[in-house]
mmCIF file with all atom_site columns, C-alpha atoms in Angstrom:
data_model
loop_
_atom_site.group_PDB
_atom_site.id
_atom_site.type_symbol
_atom_site.label_atom_id
_atom_site.label_alt_id
_atom_site.label_comp_id
_atom_site.label_asym_id
_atom_site.label_entity_id
_atom_site.label_seq_id
_atom_site.pdbx_PDB_ins_code
_atom_site.Cartn_x
_atom_site.Cartn_y
_atom_site.Cartn_z
_atom_site.occupancy
_atom_site.B_iso_or_equiv
_atom_site.pdbx_formal_charge
_atom_site.auth_seq_id
_atom_site.auth_comp_id
_atom_site.auth_asym_id
_atom_site.auth_atom_id
_atom_site.pdbx_PDB_model_num
ATOM 1   C CA . UNK A 1 1   ? 113.331 137.179 78.886  1.00 46.00 ? 22  UNK A CA 1
ATOM 2   C CA . UNK A 1 2   ? 109.766 137.560 79.078  1.00 54.00 ? 23  UNK A CA 1
ATOM 3   C CA . UNK A 1 3   ? 108.790 135.207 81.738  1.00 60.00 ? 24  UNK A CA 1
ATOM 4   C CA . UNK A 1 4   ? 105.276 134.373 79.842  1.00 75.00 ? 25  UNK A CA 1
ATOM 5   C CA . UNK A 1 5   ? 107.044 133.600 76.609  1.00 85.00 ? 26  UNK A CA 1
ATOM 6   C CA . UNK A 1 6   ? 107.113 130.048 77.831  1.00 92.00 ? 27  UNK A CA 1
ATOM 7   C CA . UNK A 1 7   ? 104.603 127.094 78.663  1.00 93.00 ? 28  UNK A CA 1
ATOM 8   C CA . UNK A 1 8   ? 105.612 127.843 82.437  1.00 94.00 ? 29  UNK A CA 1
ATOM 9   C CA . UNK A 1 9   ? 105.142 131.588 82.464  1.00 92.00 ? 30  UNK A CA 1
ATOM 10  C CA . UNK A 1 10  ? 101.537 131.192 80.742  1.00 92.00 ? 31  UNK A CA 1
ATOM 11  C CA . UNK A 1 11  ? 100.526 128.572 83.174  1.00 93.00 ? 32  UNK A CA 1
ATOM 12  C CA . UNK A 1 12  ? 98.264  129.699 86.528  1.00 93.00 ? 33  UNK A CA 1
ATOM 13  C CA . UNK A 1 13  ? 96.041  126.805 86.825  1.00 95.00 ? 34  UNK A CA 1
ATOM 14  C CA . UNK A 1 14  ? 97.660  123.577 87.257  1.00 96.00 ? 35  UNK A CA 1
ATOM 15  C CA . UNK A 1 15  ? 95.626  119.940 87.171  1.00 97.00 ? 36  UNK A CA 1
ATOM 16  C CA . UNK A 1 16  ? 98.130  117.373 88.885  1.00 98.00 ? 37  UNK A CA 1
ATOM 17  C CA . UNK A 1 17  ? 97.311  113.846 88.522  1.00 98.00 ? 38  UNK A CA 1
ATOM 18  C CA . UNK A 1 18  ? 98.948  111.722 91.150  1.00 97.00 ? 39  UNK A CA 1
ATOM 19  C CA . UNK A 1 19  ? 98.540  108.227 92.542  1.00 95.00 ? 40  UNK A CA 1
ATOM 20  C CA . UNK A 1 20  ? 97.519  108.235 96.242  1.00 94.00 ? 41  UNK A CA 1
ATOM 21  C CA . UNK A 1 21  ? 100.216 106.969 98.560  1.00 93.00 ? 42  UNK A CA 1
ATOM 22  C CA . UNK A 1 22  ? 99.379  109.219 101.599 1.00 92.00 ? 43  UNK A CA 1
ATOM 23  C CA . UNK A 1 23  ? 98.242  112.126 103.394 1.00 91.00 ? 44  UNK A CA 1
ATOM 24  C CA . UNK A 1 24  ? 101.968 113.334 103.800 1.00 94.00 ? 45  UNK A CA 1
ATOM 25  C CA . UNK A 1 25  ? 103.068 112.959 99.952  1.00 95.00 ? 46  UNK A CA 1
ATOM 26  C CA . UNK A 1 26  ? 99.711  114.910 99.041  1.00 95.00 ? 47  UNK A CA 1
ATOM 27  C CA . UNK A 1 27  ? 100.767 117.773 101.690 1.00 94.00 ? 48  UNK A CA 1
ATOM 28  C CA . UNK A 1 28  ? 104.503 117.722 99.748  1.00 96.00 ? 49  UNK A CA 1
ATOM 29  C CA . UNK A 1 29  ? 102.637 118.223 96.452  1.00 96.00 ? 50  UNK A CA 1
ATOM 30  C CA . UNK A 1 30  ? 100.682 121.374 98.009  1.00 95.00 ? 51  UNK A CA 1
ATOM 31  C CA . UNK A 1 31  ? 103.879 122.707 99.163  1.00 96.00 ? 52  UNK A CA 1
ATOM 32  C CA . UNK A 1 32  ? 106.042 122.038 95.889  1.00 97.00 ? 53  UNK A CA 1
ATOM 33  C CA . UNK A 1 33  ? 103.035 123.779 94.122  1.00 96.00 ? 54  UNK A CA 1
ATOM 34  C CA . UNK A 1 34  ? 103.339 126.858 96.511  1.00 95.00 ? 55  UNK A CA 1
ATOM 35  C CA . UNK A 1 35  ? 107.454 126.738 95.987  1.00 96.00 ? 56  UNK A CA 1
ATOM 36  C CA . UNK A 1 36  ? 107.439 126.745 92.485  1.00 95.00 ? 57  UNK A CA 1
ATOM 37  C CA . UNK A 1 37  ? 105.147 130.136 92.494  1.00 93.00 ? 58  UNK A CA 1
ATOM 38  C CA . UNK A 1 38  ? 101.945 129.010 91.503  1.00 94.00 ? 59  UNK A CA 1
ATOM 39  C CA . UNK A 1 39  ? 98.665  129.826 93.728  1.00 92.00 ? 60  UNK A CA 1
ATOM 40  C CA . UNK A 1 40  ? 97.626  126.812 95.410  1.00 89.00 ? 61  UNK A CA 1
ATOM 41  C CA . UNK A 1 41  ? 93.913  127.777 95.274  1.00 91.00 ? 62  UNK A CA 1
ATOM 42  C CA . UNK A 1 42  ? 94.003  128.050 91.778  1.00 93.00 ? 63  UNK A CA 1
ATOM 43  C CA . UNK A 1 43  ? 95.498  124.742 91.385  1.00 95.00 ? 64  UNK A CA 1
ATOM 44  C CA . UNK A 1 44  ? 94.440  121.031 91.950  1.00 96.00 ? 65  UNK A CA 1
ATOM 45  C CA . UNK A 1 45  ? 95.489  117.646 93.023  1.00 96.00 ? 66  UNK A CA 1
ATOM 46  C CA . UNK A 1 46  ? 93.609  114.678 91.499  1.00 97.00 ? 67  UNK A CA 1
ATOM 47  C CA . UNK A 1 47  ? 94.361  111.546 93.942  1.00 95.00 ? 68  UNK A CA 1
ATOM 48  C CA . UNK A 1 48  ? 93.844  108.677 92.120  1.00 95.00 ? 69  UNK A CA 1
ATOM 49  C CA . UNK A 1 49  ? 93.171  105.382 94.616  1.00 93.00 ? 70  UNK A CA 1
ATOM 50  C CA . UNK A 1 50  ? 93.622  101.997 94.113  1.00 87.00 ? 71  UNK A CA 1
ATOM 51  C CA . UNK A 1 51  ? 90.426  100.995 96.075  1.00 74.00 ? 72  UNK A CA 1
ATOM 52  C CA . UNK A 1 52  ? 87.385  103.377 96.512  1.00 61.00 ? 73  UNK A CA 1
ATOM 53  C CA . UNK A 1 53  ? 87.460  101.746 100.103 1.00 61.00 ? 74  UNK A CA 1
ATOM 54  C CA . UNK A 1 54  ? 90.675  103.876 100.895 1.00 60.00 ? 75  UNK A CA 1
ATOM 55  C CA . UNK A 1 55  ? 88.650  106.759 100.360 1.00 59.00 ? 76  UNK A CA 1
ATOM 56  C CA . UNK A 1 56  ? 85.985  106.167 103.187 1.00 55.00 ? 77  UNK A CA 1
ATOM 57  C CA . UNK A 1 57  ? 89.504  106.563 105.566 1.00 67.00 ? 78  UNK A CA 1
ATOM 58  C CA . UNK A 1 58  ? 91.030  109.741 103.913 1.00 77.00 ? 79  UNK A CA 1
ATOM 59  C CA . UNK A 1 59  ? 90.672  113.167 105.364 1.00 74.00 ? 80  UNK A CA 1
ATOM 60  C CA . UNK A 1 60  ? 89.634  115.956 103.112 1.00 80.00 ? 81  UNK A CA 1
ATOM 61  C CA . UNK A 1 61  ? 92.507  118.356 101.806 1.00 83.00 ? 82  UNK A CA 1
ATOM 62  C CA . UNK A 1 62  ? 92.095  121.749 100.307 1.00 82.00 ? 83  UNK A CA 1
ATOM 63  C CA . UNK A 1 63  ? 92.665  121.338 96.680  1.00 91.00 ? 84  UNK A CA 1
ATOM 64  C CA . UNK A 1 64  ? 92.722  117.659 96.384  1.00 94.00 ? 85  UNK A CA 1
ATOM 65  C CA . UNK A 1 65  ? 90.174  115.123 95.199  1.00 94.00 ? 86  UNK A CA 1
ATOM 66  C CA . UNK A 1 66  ? 90.122  111.412 95.343  1.00 94.00 ? 87  UNK A CA 1
ATOM 67  C CA . UNK A 1 67  ? 89.009  109.018 92.836  1.00 94.00 ? 88  UNK A CA 1
ATOM 68  C CA . UNK A 1 68  ? 89.057  105.415 92.216  1.00 93.00 ? 89  UNK A CA 1
ATOM 69  C CA . UNK A 1 69  ? 87.894  103.612 88.770  1.00 92.00 ? 90  UNK A CA 1
ATOM 70  C CA . UNK A 1 70  ? 85.323  102.688 91.154  1.00 92.00 ? 91  UNK A CA 1
ATOM 71  C CA . UNK A 1 71  ? 83.543  106.271 90.745  1.00 93.00 ? 92  UNK A CA 1
ATOM 72  C CA . UNK A 1 72  ? 82.784  105.532 87.451  1.00 93.00 ? 93  UNK A CA 1
ATOM 73  C CA . UNK A 1 73  ? 79.298  103.772 86.209  1.00 92.00 ? 94  UNK A CA 1
ATOM 74  C CA . UNK A 1 74  ? 78.839  100.835 83.394  1.00 90.00 ? 95  UNK A CA 1
ATOM 75  C CA . UNK A 1 75  ? 78.491  103.102 80.902  1.00 89.00 ? 96  UNK A CA 1
ATOM 76  C CA . UNK A 1 76  ? 82.258  105.150 81.792  1.00 87.00 ? 97  UNK A CA 1
ATOM 77  C CA . UNK A 1 77  ? 80.374  108.037 83.300  1.00 92.00 ? 98  UNK A CA 1
ATOM 78  C CA . UNK A 1 78  ? 81.785  109.516 86.467  1.00 94.00 ? 99  UNK A CA 1
ATOM 79  C CA . UNK A 1 79  ? 79.824  109.400 89.793  1.00 94.00 ? 100 UNK A CA 1
ATOM 80  C CA . UNK A 1 80  ? 82.018  111.037 92.209  1.00 93.00 ? 101 UNK A CA 1
ATOM 81  C CA . UNK A 1 81  ? 80.312  114.516 92.476  1.00 93.00 ? 102 UNK A CA 1
ATOM 82  C CA . UNK A 1 82  ? 83.554  116.278 94.105  1.00 93.00 ? 103 UNK A CA 1
ATOM 83  C CA . UNK A 1 83  ? 85.548  115.183 90.769  1.00 94.00 ? 104 UNK A CA 1
ATOM 84  C CA . UNK A 1 84  ? 82.713  116.541 88.402  1.00 94.00 ? 105 UNK A CA 1
ATOM 85  C CA . UNK A 1 85  ? 82.435  119.733 89.577  1.00 93.00 ? 106 UNK A CA 1
ATOM 86  C CA . UNK A 1 86  ? 86.070  120.096 90.034  1.00 92.00 ? 107 UNK A CA 1
ATOM 87  C CA . UNK A 1 87  ? 86.778  118.794 86.558  1.00 92.00 ? 108 UNK A CA 1
ATOM 88  C CA . UNK A 1 88  ? 84.390  121.633 85.283  1.00 91.00 ? 109 UNK A CA 1
ATOM 89  C CA . UNK A 1 89  ? 86.894  123.937 85.913  1.00 91.00 ? 110 UNK A CA 1
ATOM 90  C CA . UNK A 1 90  ? 89.368  125.106 83.127  1.00 91.00 ? 111 UNK A CA 1
ATOM 91  C CA . UNK A 1 91  ? 93.281  124.412 83.762  1.00 94.00 ? 112 UNK A CA 1
ATOM 92  C CA . UNK A 1 92  ? 96.066  126.023 81.662  1.00 93.00 ? 113 UNK A CA 1
ATOM 93  C CA . UNK A 1 93  ? 98.449  122.867 82.254  1.00 96.00 ? 114 UNK A CA 1
ATOM 94  C CA . UNK A 1 94  ? 98.054  119.299 82.883  1.00 97.00 ? 115 UNK A CA 1
ATOM 95  C CA . UNK A 1 95  ? 100.485 117.049 84.811  1.00 98.00 ? 116 UNK A CA 1
ATOM 96  C CA . UNK A 1 96  ? 100.220 113.329 85.246  1.00 98.00 ? 117 UNK A CA 1
ATOM 97  C CA . UNK A 1 97  ? 102.552 111.610 86.854  1.00 97.00 ? 118 UNK A CA 1
ATOM 98  C CA . UNK A 1 98  ? 103.245 107.808 86.503  1.00 96.00 ? 119 UNK A CA 1
ATOM 99  C CA . UNK A 1 99  ? 100.462 105.631 84.928  1.00 96.00 ? 120 UNK A CA 1
ATOM 100 C CA . UNK A 1 100 ? 96.831  105.860 85.908  1.00 96.00 ? 121 UNK A CA 1
ATOM 101 C CA . UNK A 1 101 ? 93.984  103.829 85.058  1.00 95.00 ? 122 UNK A CA 1
ATOM 102 C CA . UNK A 1 102 ? 92.326  103.825 81.441  1.00 94.00 ? 123 UNK A CA 1
ATOM 103 C CA . UNK A 1 103 ? 88.928  105.697 82.721  1.00 94.00 ? 124 UNK A CA 1
ATOM 104 C CA . UNK A 1 104 ? 90.558  108.142 84.267  1.00 95.00 ? 125 UNK A CA 1
ATOM 105 C CA . UNK A 1 105 ? 92.931  108.829 81.065  1.00 96.00 ? 126 UNK A CA 1
ATOM 106 C CA . UNK A 1 106 ? 89.551  109.093 78.867  1.00 94.00 ? 127 UNK A CA 1
ATOM 107 C CA . UNK A 1 107 ? 87.927  111.419 81.357  1.00 95.00 ? 128 UNK A CA 1
ATOM 108 C CA . UNK A 1 108 ? 90.972  113.905 81.769  1.00 96.00 ? 129 UNK A CA 1
ATOM 109 C CA . UNK A 1 109 ? 91.542  113.325 77.375  1.00 94.00 ? 130 UNK A CA 1
ATOM 110 C CA . UNK A 1 110 ? 87.761  115.114 77.493  1.00 92.00 ? 131 UNK A CA 1
ATOM 111 C CA . UNK A 1 111 ? 89.018  118.260 79.821  1.00 91.00 ? 132 UNK A CA 1
ATOM 112 C CA . UNK A 1 112 ? 89.439  121.725 78.692  1.00 88.00 ? 133 UNK A CA 1
ATOM 113 C CA . UNK A 1 113 ? 93.214  121.812 79.249  1.00 92.00 ? 134 UNK A CA 1
ATOM 114 C CA . UNK A 1 114 ? 95.798  123.522 77.325  1.00 90.00 ? 135 UNK A CA 1
ATOM 115 C CA . UNK A 1 115 ? 98.921  121.815 77.473  1.00 94.00 ? 136 UNK A CA 1
ATOM 116 C CA . UNK A 1 116 ? 99.089  117.849 78.717  1.00 96.00 ? 137 UNK A CA 1
ATOM 117 C CA . UNK A 1 117 ? 102.249 116.830 80.556  1.00 97.00 ? 138 UNK A CA 1
ATOM 118 C CA . UNK A 1 118 ? 102.866 113.236 81.673  1.00 97.00 ? 139 UNK A CA 1
ATOM 119 C CA . UNK A 1 119 ? 106.174 112.201 83.867  1.00 97.00 ? 140 UNK A CA 1
ATOM 120 C CA . UNK A 1 120 ? 107.460 108.584 83.514  1.00 96.00 ? 141 UNK A CA 1
ATOM 121 C CA . UNK A 1 121 ? 104.352 107.212 81.659  1.00 96.00 ? 142 UNK A CA 1
ATOM 122 C CA . UNK A 1 122 ? 103.228 106.480 77.948  1.00 94.00 ? 143 UNK A CA 1
ATOM 123 C CA . UNK A 1 123 ? 99.802  108.101 77.800  1.00 96.00 ? 144 UNK A CA 1
ATOM 124 C CA . UNK A 1 124 ? 99.209  108.925 74.359  1.00 95.00 ? 145 UNK A CA 1
ATOM 125 C CA . UNK A 1 125 ? 97.055  112.256 74.470  1.00 96.00 ? 146 UNK A CA 1
ATOM 126 C CA . UNK A 1 126 ? 99.359  114.237 76.720  1.00 96.00 ? 147 UNK A CA 1
ATOM 127 C CA . UNK A 1 127 ? 101.684 116.550 74.471  1.00 95.00 ? 148 UNK A CA 1
ATOM 128 C CA . UNK A 1 128 ? 104.834 116.545 76.153  1.00 96.00 ? 149 UNK A CA 1
ATOM 129 C CA . UNK A 1 129 ? 106.421 113.217 77.718  1.00 96.00 ? 150 UNK A CA 1
ATOM 130 C CA . UNK A 1 130 ? 108.905 113.799 80.348  1.00 96.00 ? 151 UNK A CA 1
ATOM 131 C CA . UNK A 1 131 ? 111.129 111.493 82.136  1.00 96.00 ? 152 UNK A CA 1
ATOM 132 C CA . UNK A 1 132 ? 112.721 111.324 85.450  1.00 95.00 ? 153 UNK A CA 1
ATOM 133 C CA . UNK A 1 133 ? 114.470 109.430 88.094  1.00 95.00 ? 154 UNK A CA 1
ATOM 134 C CA . UNK A 1 134 ? 113.110 111.877 90.766  1.00 92.00 ? 155 UNK A CA 1
ATOM 135 C CA . UNK A 1 135 ? 110.120 110.494 93.185  1.00 93.00 ? 156 UNK A CA 1
ATOM 136 C CA . UNK A 1 136 ? 109.842 113.628 95.689  1.00 96.00 ? 157 UNK A CA 1
ATOM 137 C CA . UNK A 1 137 ? 107.322 115.600 94.987  1.00 97.00 ? 158 UNK A CA 1
ATOM 138 C CA . UNK A 1 138 ? 109.093 118.862 95.163  1.00 97.00 ? 159 UNK A CA 1
ATOM 139 C CA . UNK A 1 139 ? 111.757 117.113 92.387  1.00 97.00 ? 160 UNK A CA 1
ATOM 140 C CA . UNK A 1 140 ? 109.144 116.134 90.317  1.00 96.00 ? 161 UNK A CA 1
ATOM 141 C CA . UNK A 1 141 ? 107.337 119.418 90.178  1.00 96.00 ? 162 UNK A CA 1
ATOM 142 C CA . UNK A 1 142 ? 110.423 121.755 89.827  1.00 96.00 ? 163 UNK A CA 1
ATOM 143 C CA . UNK A 1 143 ? 111.533 119.255 87.093  1.00 97.00 ? 164 UNK A CA 1
ATOM 144 C CA . UNK A 1 144 ? 108.239 119.914 85.204  1.00 96.00 ? 165 UNK A CA 1
ATOM 145 C CA . UNK A 1 145 ? 108.667 123.857 85.946  1.00 96.00 ? 166 UNK A CA 1
ATOM 146 C CA . UNK A 1 146 ? 112.551 123.842 84.632  1.00 96.00 ? 167 UNK A CA 1
ATOM 147 C CA . UNK A 1 147 ? 111.795 121.806 81.853  1.00 96.00 ? 168 UNK A CA 1
ATOM 148 C CA . UNK A 1 148 ? 108.424 123.971 80.758  1.00 95.00 ? 169 UNK A CA 1
ATOM 149 C CA . UNK A 1 149 ? 110.453 127.165 81.454  1.00 95.00 ? 170 UNK A CA 1
ATOM 150 C CA . UNK A 1 150 ? 112.901 126.040 78.596  1.00 94.00 ? 171 UNK A CA 1
ATOM 151 C CA . UNK A 1 151 ? 109.800 125.117 75.918  1.00 92.00 ? 172 UNK A CA 1
ATOM 152 C CA . UNK A 1 152 ? 108.275 128.707 74.348  1.00 82.00 ? 173 UNK A CA 1
#
């Protein structure tokens, strides 16, 4: 079977959107991306913060951008320069884990992304919706990989 004959095989640039829980969890997501054969330098993690104040206490991690609802102005425009720069990139695959705020959903919906996948959420613009009991980063990323390998 041709590797590029399925969604996973055609995906080289991943945008993974997760709620920020800990720096270690973000590192686990990065390791999971590497473990499934994607180049972590072509992939990016958008970590959604509950509160912008959290951002001041976070150290920078390569291929991770932090974003909160406070990073938008009154008109709904993004003020976060790091996120603006990163979201200008084109991604083959968007994976959103769990629910995220509406402002961030609207921002992601405008992005030039080939396929959108939602895990344990009801975000309308995402084409593929998956549900799983898995909660660990490695399990979630592997679950997405295994599922998308089955879809042509």
